[in-house]
Structure formats: C-alpha cells, structure tokens
Short mmCIF file of C-alpha atoms in Angstrom, two decimals:
data_model
loop_
_atom_site.label_atom_id
_atom_site.label_comp_id
_atom_site.label_asym_id
_atom_site.label_seq_id
_atom_site.Cartn_x
_atom_site.Cartn_y
_atom_site.Cartn_z
CA MET A 1 14.67 -15.85 7.90
CA ILE A 2 17.54 -15.39 9.72
CA ASP A 3 16.02 -15.73 12.81
CA LYS A 4 14.91 -19.77 12.28
CA LYS A 5 17.10 -20.15 11.59
CA ASN A 6 18.95 -19.64 14.51
CA GLU A 7 16.46 -21.39 17.17
CA PRO A 8 17.71 -21.28 20.72
CA GLY A 9 18.81 -24.66 21.60
CA ASP A 10 19.67 -26.43 18.06
CA THR A 11 21.90 -28.95 18.98
CA SER A 12 23.01 -29.80 15.26
CA LEU A 13 26.87 -29.76 14.58
CA GLN A 14 26.63 -27.30 11.80
CA PRO A 15 27.61 -23.94 12.14
CA LEU A 16 24.62 -21.75 12.80
CA GLU A 17 25.99 -18.30 13.74
CA LYS A 18 28.42 -18.84 10.61
CA ILE A 19 25.29 -19.66 8.47
CA SER A 20 22.39 -17.01 9.76
CA MET A 21 25.57 -14.00 9.90
CA THR A 22 26.27 -15.45 5.03
CA ASP A 23 22.14 -14.62 5.56
CA ARG A 24 22.66 -11.03 7.68
CA VAL A 25 25.57 -10.33 5.20
CA GLU A 26 23.92 -10.95 2.04
CA SER A 27 20.77 -8.89 3.15
CA ARG A 28 22.53 -6.23 3.27
CA LEU A 29 24.61 -6.49 0.20
CA GLY A 30 21.70 -6.91 -1.43
CA GLU A 31 20.80 -3.35 0.00
CA TYR A 32 23.22 -1.92 -0.84
CA PHE A 33 23.76 -2.61 -4.25
CA LYS A 34 19.74 -1.72 -4.97
CA SER A 35 20.52 1.58 -2.60
CA GLN A 36 23.46 2.56 -4.83
CA GLY A 37 21.48 1.98 -7.58
CA LEU A 38 24.14 -0.33 -9.56
CA VAL A 39 23.80 -0.66 -12.35
CA PRO A 40 25.71 -4.18 -15.18
CA GLY A 41 29.02 -2.93 -15.31
CA ASP A 42 29.98 -0.71 -11.79
CA PRO A 43 32.54 -1.91 -10.10
CA ILE A 44 31.50 -3.56 -6.44
CA PRO A 45 33.72 -3.29 -3.89
CA LYS A 46 36.66 -6.09 -2.66
CA GLU A 47 35.56 -9.18 -0.51
CA LEU A 48 37.80 -7.72 1.82
CA GLU A 49 37.15 -3.86 1.66
CA ILE A 50 33.57 -5.66 2.79
CA ALA A 51 34.50 -7.38 5.68
CA GLU A 52 36.33 -5.22 6.85
CA ALA A 53 33.46 -2.46 6.85
CA LEU A 54 31.07 -4.58 8.15
CA GLY A 55 33.26 -6.36 10.60
CA VAL A 56 33.17 -9.98 9.47
CA SER A 57 35.57 -12.65 8.52
CA ARG A 58 36.27 -12.70 4.40
CA ASN A 59 34.47 -16.34 4.38
CA VAL A 60 31.37 -15.40 5.17
CA VAL A 61 31.77 -12.36 2.67
CA ARG A 62 33.31 -14.92 0.23
CA GLU A 63 29.64 -17.24 0.72
CA ALA A 64 27.29 -13.99 0.22
CA LEU A 65 29.26 -13.76 -2.74
CA SER A 66 28.94 -16.88 -3.94
CA ARG A 67 25.04 -16.77 -3.80
CA PHE A 68 24.82 -13.37 -5.98
CA LYS A 69 27.99 -14.64 -8.45
CA MET A 70 25.19 -17.72 -8.26
CA LEU A 71 22.10 -15.57 -9.06
CA GLY A 72 24.33 -14.03 -11.60
CA MET A 73 23.65 -11.24 -10.26
CA ILE A 74 27.62 -10.39 -9.83
CA GLU A 75 30.83 -11.61 -12.02
CA THR A 76 34.13 -11.33 -12.05
CA LYS A 77 35.63 -9.59 -15.11
CA LYS A 78 39.35 -10.02 -15.67
CA ARG A 79 41.79 -6.69 -14.28
CA ARG A 80 38.15 -4.91 -13.01
CA GLY A 81 37.49 -6.82 -9.84
CA MET A 82 34.29 -8.00 -9.33
CA VAL A 83 31.49 -6.17 -11.53
CA MET A 84 27.49 -5.92 -11.15
CA THR A 85 25.61 -8.04 -13.95
CA GLN A 86 22.34 -8.78 -15.34
CA PRO A 87 20.83 -11.89 -13.86
CA ASP A 88 18.83 -14.40 -15.91
CA ILE A 89 16.37 -13.97 -14.02
CA LEU A 90 15.07 -17.43 -15.28
CA ASN A 91 18.47 -19.20 -13.89
CA SER A 92 17.60 -19.81 -10.36
CA LEU A 93 13.80 -19.66 -10.27
CA GLU A 94 15.29 -23.86 -12.79
CA ARG A 95 16.63 -24.44 -9.34
CA VAL A 96 14.03 -23.93 -7.56
CA LEU A 97 11.47 -25.81 -9.54
CA ASP A 98 11.49 -29.81 -8.51
CA PRO A 99 8.27 -31.43 -8.33
CA TYR A 100 9.35 -33.42 -5.66
CA LEU A 101 10.39 -31.14 -3.84
CA LEU A 102 6.86 -29.36 -4.11
CA ASP A 103 3.74 -29.99 -1.84
CA SER A 104 0.14 -30.13 -3.41
CA HIS A 105 -1.09 -26.94 -3.27
CA ALA A 106 2.29 -25.79 -4.70
CA ARG A 107 1.35 -27.98 -7.68
CA LYS A 108 -1.51 -26.82 -8.06
CA GLU A 109 -1.09 -23.12 -8.23
CA ILE A 110 1.89 -23.61 -10.59
CA PHE A 111 -1.30 -26.07 -13.34
CA GLU A 112 -3.78 -22.47 -12.52
CA LEU A 113 -0.27 -20.74 -13.72
CA ARG A 114 -0.06 -22.84 -16.69
CA LEU A 115 -3.69 -21.79 -17.57
CA VAL A 116 -3.77 -18.36 -16.89
CA LEU A 117 -0.23 -18.48 -19.57
CA GLU A 118 -2.07 -19.91 -22.18
CA MET A 119 -5.04 -17.89 -21.65
CA GLY A 120 -3.36 -15.03 -22.24
CA LEU A 121 -1.30 -15.42 -24.97
CA SER A 122 -3.98 -15.20 -27.81
CA HIS A 123 -2.70 -10.98 -29.14
CA LEU A 124 1.40 -11.57 -29.44
CA LEU A 125 0.13 -15.06 -30.71
CA PHE A 126 -2.39 -13.20 -33.44
CA ALA A 127 0.94 -10.24 -33.75
CA ARG A 128 4.00 -12.60 -34.09
CA ILE A 129 2.65 -15.54 -35.93
CA ARG A 130 3.95 -16.46 -38.89
CA LYS A 131 3.65 -18.80 -42.17
CA GLU A 132 6.53 -20.85 -41.05
CA HIS A 133 4.64 -21.13 -37.32
CA ILE A 134 2.11 -22.22 -38.84
CA ALA A 135 3.98 -25.25 -40.43
CA GLU A 136 5.15 -26.20 -37.66
CA LEU A 137 2.26 -26.33 -36.12
CA GLU A 138 0.27 -28.39 -39.09
CA GLU A 139 2.91 -30.89 -38.95
CA ILE A 140 2.48 -31.69 -35.30
CA VAL A 141 -1.25 -31.69 -35.61
CA GLN A 142 -0.53 -34.37 -37.91
CA ARG A 143 1.88 -36.48 -36.54
CA GLU A 144 -0.51 -36.23 -33.71
CA LEU A 145 -3.39 -37.72 -35.46
CA ASN A 146 -0.82 -40.50 -36.93
CA ALA A 147 -0.16 -40.78 -33.32
CA LYS A 148 -0.05 -44.52 -32.72
CA SER A 149 0.49 -44.59 -28.27
CA VAL A 150 -0.72 -41.73 -25.06
CA LYS A 151 3.10 -41.46 -24.74
CA GLU A 152 3.19 -40.02 -28.78
CA ARG A 153 0.69 -38.21 -28.74
CA VAL A 154 1.55 -35.90 -25.04
CA GLN A 155 4.74 -35.49 -26.96
CA CYS A 156 2.32 -33.89 -29.41
CA ASP A 157 0.35 -32.65 -26.96
CA ILE A 158 3.84 -31.30 -25.22
CA ASP A 159 5.23 -30.06 -28.73
CA PHE A 160 1.36 -27.99 -29.82
CA HIS A 161 1.85 -25.90 -26.54
CA ALA A 162 5.97 -25.17 -27.04
CA THR A 163 5.21 -24.29 -30.89
CA LEU A 164 2.50 -22.00 -28.79
CA TYR A 165 4.57 -20.34 -26.38
CA LYS A 166 7.44 -19.79 -29.33
CA ILE A 167 5.27 -17.99 -31.79
CA ALA A 168 4.90 -15.92 -28.93
CA GLY A 169 7.79 -14.52 -29.52
CA ASN A 170 9.51 -13.40 -26.14
CA ASP A 171 11.87 -15.13 -24.16
CA ILE A 172 11.47 -14.99 -21.22
CA LEU A 173 7.56 -16.33 -20.99
CA ARG A 174 8.92 -19.32 -23.37
CA ARG A 175 11.73 -20.89 -20.48
CA PHE A 176 8.92 -19.90 -18.18
CA GLN A 177 6.75 -22.63 -19.62
CA LYS A 178 9.15 -24.93 -19.71
CA LEU A 179 10.27 -24.89 -17.14
CA LEU A 180 7.11 -25.43 -15.48
CA LEU A 181 6.59 -28.88 -18.01
CA PRO A 182 7.67 -30.92 -15.14
CA VAL A 183 6.17 -30.35 -12.24
CA PHE A 184 2.98 -29.74 -15.35
CA ASP A 185 4.26 -33.16 -16.18
CA TYR A 186 3.90 -34.25 -12.67
CA GLU A 187 0.35 -33.48 -12.12
CA LEU A 188 -0.50 -34.88 -16.04
CA SER A 189 0.84 -38.04 -15.39
CA TYR A 190 -0.74 -38.28 -11.63
CA GLU A 191 -4.41 -37.19 -13.50
CA LEU A 192 -3.03 -40.52 -15.83
CA LYS A 193 -3.12 -42.96 -13.73
CA LEU A 194 -6.51 -41.84 -12.10
CA LYS A 195 -8.36 -42.33 -14.94
CA ASP A 196 -5.97 -44.07 -17.90
CA LYS A 197 -6.37 -41.00 -20.30
CA VAL A 198 -5.74 -37.79 -20.86
CA SER A 199 -8.83 -35.78 -20.97
CA GLN A 200 -9.41 -33.70 -24.18
CA GLY A 201 -11.21 -30.73 -24.51
CA LYS A 202 -14.04 -30.01 -27.03
CA VAL A 203 -11.32 -28.34 -29.20
CA THR A 204 -8.73 -29.90 -30.64
CA HIS A 205 -5.04 -28.73 -31.56
CA GLN A 206 -7.04 -29.02 -35.21
CA GLY A 207 -9.39 -26.85 -34.59
CA LEU A 208 -6.81 -24.02 -32.30
CA LEU A 209 -5.12 -24.53 -35.60
CA ARG A 210 -7.39 -23.36 -37.94
CA ILE A 211 -8.22 -20.21 -35.61
CA LEU A 212 -4.56 -19.42 -36.51
CA GLN A 213 -4.47 -18.98 -39.43
CA THR A 214 -8.34 -17.67 -40.26
CA GLY A 215 -9.80 -16.53 -36.49
CA THR A 216 -9.63 -13.81 -34.25
CA PRO A 217 -7.37 -12.73 -30.40
CA GLN A 218 -10.91 -13.61 -29.65
CA GLU A 219 -11.91 -16.87 -30.91
CA PHE A 220 -9.09 -18.46 -30.43
CA GLU A 221 -8.92 -17.48 -26.62
CA SER A 222 -12.40 -19.04 -26.91
CA ALA A 223 -11.35 -22.28 -28.41
CA MET A 224 -8.30 -22.38 -26.16
CA TYR A 225 -10.57 -22.20 -22.96
CA GLU A 226 -13.16 -25.15 -24.66
CA HIS A 227 -9.61 -26.68 -24.97
CA LEU A 228 -8.17 -25.97 -21.80
CA LYS A 229 -12.00 -26.94 -20.26
CA PRO A 230 -10.75 -30.29 -18.54
CA HIS A 231 -8.23 -28.57 -16.60
CA PHE A 232 -10.80 -25.63 -15.34
CA ASP A 233 -13.67 -27.48 -14.22
CA THR A 234 -10.73 -29.34 -11.67
CA ILE A 235 -10.93 -25.58 -10.88
CA SER A 236 -12.68 -24.12 -7.29
CA MET B 1 29.49 -21.38 -17.30
CA ILE B 2 31.87 -22.75 -15.17
CA ASP B 3 34.55 -21.90 -18.08
CA LYS B 4 33.58 -18.26 -18.99
CA LYS B 5 34.13 -17.70 -15.25
CA ASN B 6 37.89 -20.20 -16.03
CA GLU B 7 38.69 -17.10 -18.58
CA PRO B 8 42.91 -18.25 -19.09
CA GLY B 9 44.77 -14.48 -18.76
CA ASP B 10 42.32 -13.35 -16.07
CA THR B 11 44.39 -11.28 -13.73
CA SER B 12 41.80 -10.19 -11.23
CA LEU B 13 42.67 -11.93 -7.80
CA GLN B 14 39.52 -13.25 -6.93
CA PRO B 15 39.94 -16.72 -6.14
CA LEU B 16 38.69 -18.21 -9.57
CA GLU B 17 39.86 -22.10 -9.13
CA LYS B 18 37.68 -21.76 -6.65
CA ILE B 19 34.40 -20.24 -7.30
CA SER B 20 34.78 -22.38 -10.34
CA MET B 21 35.02 -25.26 -7.90
CA THR B 22 32.36 -24.44 -5.76
CA ASP B 23 29.99 -23.61 -9.26
CA ARG B 24 30.86 -28.17 -10.42
CA VAL B 25 30.29 -28.82 -6.71
CA GLU B 26 26.29 -27.09 -6.72
CA SER B 27 26.19 -28.36 -9.36
CA ARG B 28 27.07 -31.52 -8.70
CA LEU B 29 24.99 -32.13 -5.57
CA GLY B 30 21.62 -30.59 -7.31
CA GLU B 31 21.97 -33.43 -9.57
CA TYR B 32 22.53 -36.03 -6.97
CA PHE B 33 18.92 -34.05 -4.68
CA LYS B 34 17.26 -34.80 -8.17
CA SER B 35 19.32 -38.67 -8.87
CA GLN B 36 18.14 -39.85 -5.79
CA GLY B 37 14.60 -38.09 -5.44
CA LEU B 38 14.87 -36.43 -2.71
CA VAL B 39 11.23 -35.01 -0.63
CA PRO B 40 11.61 -32.71 1.83
CA GLY B 41 12.72 -33.46 5.48
CA ASP B 42 14.99 -36.04 3.74
CA PRO B 43 18.54 -35.94 5.21
CA ILE B 44 21.30 -35.22 3.08
CA PRO B 45 24.68 -36.11 4.07
CA LYS B 46 27.21 -33.81 5.85
CA GLU B 47 29.66 -31.15 4.69
CA LEU B 48 32.44 -33.32 5.50
CA GLU B 49 30.98 -36.41 4.03
CA ILE B 50 30.45 -34.41 0.84
CA ALA B 51 34.07 -32.65 0.96
CA GLU B 52 35.52 -36.74 1.20
CA ALA B 53 32.77 -38.09 -1.93
CA LEU B 54 33.56 -34.59 -4.30
CA GLY B 55 37.46 -34.60 -3.05
CA VAL B 56 36.85 -30.80 -3.14
CA SER B 57 37.75 -28.45 0.28
CA ARG B 58 35.00 -28.69 3.09
CA ASN B 59 35.00 -24.42 2.20
CA VAL B 60 33.56 -25.19 -1.00
CA VAL B 61 31.23 -27.61 -0.12
CA ARG B 62 29.90 -24.87 2.67
CA GLU B 63 30.13 -22.65 0.05
CA ALA B 64 27.83 -24.39 -2.91
CA LEU B 65 25.54 -25.51 0.32
CA SER B 66 25.02 -22.29 1.56
CA ARG B 67 23.56 -21.60 -2.27
CA PHE B 68 21.02 -24.36 -1.66
CA LYS B 69 20.24 -22.38 1.18
CA MET B 70 19.51 -19.60 0.32
CA LEU B 71 17.48 -21.11 -2.49
CA GLY B 72 15.58 -22.83 0.28
CA MET B 73 16.35 -25.74 -0.58
CA ILE B 74 17.46 -27.53 2.31
CA GLU B 75 17.62 -25.71 6.17
CA THR B 76 19.94 -27.63 9.00
CA LYS B 77 17.59 -29.73 11.65
CA LYS B 78 17.61 -29.62 14.99
CA ARG B 79 19.41 -33.00 16.36
CA ARG B 80 19.20 -34.23 12.27
CA GLY B 81 21.57 -32.05 10.29
CA MET B 82 20.53 -30.85 6.67
CA VAL B 83 16.90 -32.15 5.74
CA MET B 84 15.20 -31.42 2.15
CA THR B 85 12.84 -28.17 1.81
CA GLN B 86 9.86 -27.62 -0.04
CA PRO B 87 12.11 -23.46 -1.21
CA ASP B 88 10.19 -20.51 -2.59
CA ILE B 89 10.04 -20.70 -5.31
CA LEU B 90 9.64 -17.10 -6.06
CA ASN B 91 12.33 -16.35 -3.32
CA SER B 92 15.27 -16.21 -5.69
CA LEU B 93 12.49 -14.31 -8.34
CA GLU B 94 12.78 -11.48 -6.16
CA ARG B 95 16.21 -10.79 -5.66
CA VAL B 96 17.27 -11.26 -9.45
CA LEU B 97 14.33 -8.96 -10.23
CA ASP B 98 15.72 -5.47 -10.15
CA PRO B 99 14.74 -2.72 -13.08
CA TYR B 100 18.37 -1.32 -12.95
CA LEU B 101 19.49 -4.96 -13.61
CA LEU B 102 18.16 -5.66 -16.63
CA ASP B 103 17.80 -4.71 -19.55
CA SER B 104 15.18 -2.57 -22.35
CA HIS B 105 14.69 -5.93 -23.45
CA ALA B 106 14.24 -8.10 -21.03
CA ARG B 107 11.90 -5.47 -19.04
CA LYS B 108 9.77 -5.40 -22.32
CA GLU B 109 9.12 -8.33 -21.83
CA ILE B 110 8.37 -9.00 -18.35
CA PHE B 111 5.86 -6.22 -19.58
CA GLU B 112 4.52 -7.98 -21.85
CA LEU B 113 4.42 -10.94 -19.33
CA ARG B 114 1.96 -9.05 -17.48
CA LEU B 115 -0.15 -8.64 -19.91
CA VAL B 116 -0.32 -11.84 -20.66
CA LEU B 117 -1.23 -12.51 -17.35
CA GLU B 118 -3.74 -10.23 -17.25
CA MET B 119 -5.53 -11.31 -20.05
CA GLY B 120 -5.37 -14.97 -18.61
CA LEU B 121 -6.85 -14.23 -15.37
CA SER B 122 -11.09 -13.63 -16.41
CA HIS B 123 -11.90 -17.57 -15.81
CA LEU B 124 -10.15 -17.64 -12.00
CA LEU B 125 -11.34 -13.96 -11.66
CA PHE B 126 -14.79 -15.98 -12.67
CA ALA B 127 -15.07 -18.49 -10.82
CA ARG B 128 -13.35 -16.93 -7.39
CA ILE B 129 -15.39 -13.39 -6.85
CA ARG B 130 -17.01 -13.56 -4.41
CA LYS B 131 -19.01 -9.92 -3.03
CA GLU B 132 -16.52 -8.58 -0.57
CA HIS B 133 -13.91 -8.19 -4.03
CA ILE B 134 -16.46 -6.36 -5.08
CA ALA B 135 -16.92 -4.18 -2.75
CA GLU B 136 -12.76 -3.89 -2.33
CA LEU B 137 -12.96 -2.61 -6.22
CA GLU B 138 -16.35 -0.51 -5.64
CA GLU B 139 -14.23 1.11 -3.17
CA ILE B 140 -10.62 1.70 -5.58
CA VAL B 141 -12.77 2.79 -8.66
CA GLN B 142 -14.83 5.71 -5.66
CA ARG B 143 -11.82 6.78 -4.76
CA GLU B 144 -9.78 7.30 -8.82
CA LEU B 145 -12.50 9.19 -9.47
CA ASN B 146 -11.91 11.25 -6.82
CA ALA B 147 -8.34 11.50 -7.26
CA LYS B 148 -6.93 14.65 -7.38
CA SER B 149 -3.35 13.41 -8.81
CA VAL B 150 -0.96 11.45 -11.28
CA LYS B 151 0.62 9.94 -8.26
CA GLU B 152 -3.24 9.15 -6.54
CA ARG B 153 -4.56 8.26 -10.14
CA VAL B 154 -1.95 5.23 -10.59
CA GLN B 155 -2.48 4.24 -6.71
CA CYS B 156 -6.20 2.97 -7.25
CA ASP B 157 -4.90 1.56 -10.98
CA ILE B 158 -2.27 -0.38 -9.03
CA ASP B 159 -4.46 -1.36 -5.62
CA PHE B 160 -7.63 -2.71 -9.15
CA HIS B 161 -4.98 -4.62 -10.96
CA ALA B 162 -3.24 -5.96 -7.52
CA THR B 163 -7.13 -7.01 -6.43
CA LEU B 164 -8.08 -8.74 -9.02
CA TYR B 165 -4.92 -11.13 -8.43
CA LYS B 166 -5.75 -10.87 -5.63
CA ILE B 167 -9.54 -12.30 -6.10
CA ALA B 168 -7.63 -15.22 -8.69
CA GLY B 169 -7.19 -17.09 -5.24
CA ASN B 170 -3.49 -18.33 -6.90
CA ASP B 171 -1.13 -16.65 -3.95
CA ILE B 172 2.12 -17.45 -6.81
CA LEU B 173 -0.16 -15.89 -9.62
CA ARG B 174 -0.16 -13.39 -6.52
CA ARG B 175 3.52 -12.45 -5.75
CA PHE B 176 4.74 -13.57 -8.84
CA GLN B 177 2.73 -10.26 -10.14
CA LYS B 178 3.98 -8.21 -7.32
CA LEU B 179 7.62 -9.16 -8.08
CA LEU B 180 7.25 -8.09 -12.49
CA LEU B 181 5.61 -4.89 -9.96
CA PRO B 182 8.76 -3.25 -9.95
CA VAL B 183 9.90 -3.64 -13.59
CA PHE B 184 6.63 -2.57 -14.58
CA ASP B 185 6.33 0.24 -12.84
CA TYR B 186 9.75 1.70 -14.56
CA GLU B 187 8.33 0.56 -18.02
CA LEU B 188 4.98 3.14 -16.87
CA SER B 189 6.92 5.96 -15.55
CA TYR B 190 9.15 5.85 -18.97
CA GLU B 191 6.16 6.26 -20.52
CA LEU B 192 4.75 8.85 -18.34
CA LYS B 193 8.40 10.64 -18.84
CA LEU B 194 8.22 10.84 -23.18
CA LYS B 195 4.01 11.33 -22.98
CA ASP B 196 3.51 13.52 -20.21
CA LYS B 197 0.43 11.22 -19.29
CA VAL B 198 -0.73 7.67 -19.16
CA SER B 199 -2.25 5.96 -21.88
CA GLN B 200 -6.12 5.01 -21.23
CA GLY B 201 -7.80 2.76 -22.66
CA LYS B 202 -11.27 2.71 -24.30
CA VAL B 203 -12.81 0.54 -21.21
CA THR B 204 -12.44 2.27 -17.28
CA HIS B 205 -11.81 0.11 -13.76
CA GLN B 206 -15.48 0.69 -13.83
CA GLY B 207 -16.29 -0.76 -17.05
CA LEU B 208 -14.49 -3.75 -15.62
CA LEU B 209 -15.80 -4.67 -12.20
CA ARG B 210 -19.40 -3.53 -13.75
CA ILE B 211 -18.24 -7.08 -16.61
CA LEU B 212 -16.85 -8.94 -13.53
CA GLN B 213 -21.12 -7.67 -11.60
CA THR B 214 -22.85 -9.42 -14.47
CA GLY B 215 -20.87 -10.38 -17.64
CA THR B 216 -19.08 -13.54 -18.98
CA PRO B 217 -15.26 -14.16 -18.82
CA GLN B 218 -15.48 -14.08 -22.63
CA GLU B 219 -16.20 -10.27 -22.55
CA PHE B 220 -14.16 -9.52 -19.66
CA GLU B 221 -11.70 -11.57 -21.95
CA SER B 222 -12.51 -8.23 -24.28
CA ALA B 223 -12.83 -5.74 -21.99
CA MET B 224 -9.75 -5.75 -20.72
CA TYR B 225 -7.88 -6.32 -23.85
CA GLU B 226 -9.67 -2.93 -24.23
CA HIS B 227 -8.22 -1.68 -21.13
CA LEU B 228 -4.54 -2.21 -21.68
CA LYS B 229 -4.25 -1.95 -25.61
CA PRO B 230 -2.83 0.98 -25.58
CA HIS B 231 0.41 -1.12 -24.40
CA PHE B 232 -0.29 -4.37 -26.50
CA ASP B 233 -0.41 -0.99 -29.30
CA THR B 234 3.27 -1.20 -28.35
CA ILE B 235 3.79 -5.36 -29.08
CA SER B 236 5.40 -5.94 -32.54
#
C-alpha cells in the first residue's frame, strides 16, 4: 500500500512523501494499539510524544490520528487527552458502500451477500418474532396488495425485508443490510431496465408471513429460497 | 458527531476546533463526491481549490483528504492529481474489528452474524462446489479425526468453515468471515474457559461433508443448524 503510493517518477504536485509517511504512522499506531491490548477508555500517548518517538512531524501524526478518529477508535476527552473508544464498526463501511464507486463484480458479490444473509436469518426470526412484528408485516403485505405502481410495490418489498431484519433483533445485521440496500437497489433497477419488471419468486411476501406465523424455520428457509429464486438463478 | 467533539468547557489541549472542522470538511467532501456522481477515475479538485472554496486552511483539507485516502476512495495519480478510486470495502472494517475494542454486546452480535452467514451459504455452496473442494474438506476431516489436542481440533474447525466460505466463491464474503474470526475466536475461548470444552453439535464436519457430496441444499441447511446448535441455543 505504502509503496504503491510512492511511485517513482510521480510528477503530480501532491505531497507524496508525506502521504506515504501518514500511512506508515497510521499503520505503526494501529500495531501499537493492538500490541498494548488497549481497551476503550485507555489513554494513548500525546501527539507530540508520538511525533518524537517516531521521529516524524506533528502534522503527520495529527493526520494519522485524524484517521483513527474518523474510524471512531480514539476520541478526545475532557482533561484526559486522547483515549481509545469502541468504534462503530459499520461507520466507515457506510462511507465506502457507494454503488457508483464499485465495479460490477463488487456489486454482484454484495448482491449475493444479501441473498446469503436473507437465507440465514430464519432461526433468529423464529427465536425473536413477537405479535407486533406480525402486525407490522401484515400491514406491509396489505399495502403491497393495494399498490398501484411498480414504485409502490418496490417500496413494500424493501419494507418487508427491512422488517425481517428488524425482527431478527441484531443491530449490526440490521444496519449492515441497510448499507447494502443502495447497492442492491442499483442492481435491481438495472434488472428493471433490462426486463421492465422485477422478477418474482413463487412464494410471495404473504406466503413468507404465513410461514412465520404457523411454520418452522426449515419451512421458512425453503420458502425464502423460492421467494428469492429469480436472483439465485442468476448465480453461476 | 461534530457537536459531540466540540463540547463546551473542554479543557484538554487537543486542537478541538480544528478536529471538528476536519469532520465538517470530510462530510462536505463526501456529499460533494456523491452529488457529482463521481466514478472511479474521475478527477477531484485540488487541495488548494477545496480550501479556498470552503474557506478553510489547507491543513484541514489535507487531513480530510487523508481520511478518504485511507478508505481507498481517492488516490494520487501521476500527472493527474487526485482521482476517485474503487474502495476496498472491507479495508476499514478490518481496522476496527478488534475484539478488545468491542463490548460484549457488539461481540455477541458479530457472533450471531457469523451464524447467519454460515446458515445462508448453502445454495452458493451447492452451486459452486467442485471435486477439488471435496478433497480439501476430506483432508481437513481426516486431520480432525487424528487430532491429539483441543488446539489441533479448533484449527481443523476453523479450516473446515473457512474452506466452506472459499467454496462459496464470493470474495467479499470470504474476507468478511475472516475479519469476523478474531471476534468469534474471542467468544469461543471465553466459552472454553467457562466449560473447558467447545460444544459440539450432533452433526460433525464429516456429516456436513457427506451432505455436500450427496445431499441437497435444504438438507445441508438443516445439518448446519444441528452442527451449530450449541451456539444457536445461546440465542435469546
């Protein structure tokens, strides 16, 4: 990574030396945090101490620390200087999951990842579903039956699946699927452009809901597969 | 986020104003990239132009750009200045997935996420498994049968499941599970300390392998659930 940015013969006017130095300092600090087994709340050395210890300028250290701050791994506390914090693990993922920045291969992989998550939810759903969840899903299914446009139906589709993730009761999972959504949408609207309709599996949302009410996790897995089958069929 | 860092009465010696300004510039740049629909290869304005447009110092802009460089969203190209690049979406996740920085709730959620992925793999596995994969799994199962220590058995367990992800043929998924592994290990070794053994489901790796050879995706899902059942039993 560092070497790549330090290409010889680079004639652009960016401060390459320094960028590369930031990468190095960042990497050294990351190793240091791990090797010290630092946990949230533990103080870290001051900017000046780090600069002196590594023999680099304070600006470089500040840039590297700024990266860790962005990741949520360190923060500045009143009267205590910088301390380690529990990072929000999806925060940085959120920044990079832009369908326009990903090539078709990456988008395809993310699309598959969503299929995997959806298929794997079943047991969490059955362990955690409550009455009010059923009511929520019923409302969405009803709305879908009354939908007058493709756009409304697509929204019901999104709502139904998002509600499943909510029911699964795992916050990281729920936010993760939300992050994948723009990429998934991008792929779907591509399909919509090609075929003028979104492929539907044999099992509808209503069918899935019925199994959640009276069926088993295994039945739900099979039904979800049928529901997603048009997407699975594109896998090669 | 920005406000939180700008706490009134903060008496630490960090350049708070400036850190908060970096957050703001980063956020504005992120919005700008999206609103312009920039794709990999597209040039972005120079550091100086950004600084002038936003009315902030070059140092602040440099820090913000440094963050995007870390995320792999921009890079410096010969003779072309800075351009957008396709980010490696898991790179930043890698930095923050440190079990020591995550609290038990986050670790538990990640543990569940792994169960969901494992349960959801089935159809990808059956679509993509090849003869040489079977041979690889057979070697691991054989090694496990001959294992003399808990440590060896744990390694076989890791190898078996990692090979499943490899077979699924989705690079993002495979790397994602690799990232989750330290957190998973942390939870397992905690369990090991409590009970002096790792709980085993009714279906062994050998059982899973047999179904991969002669069974169906549905059978594999059920078997994987039985295999992971001791973990699923901890879900509430």
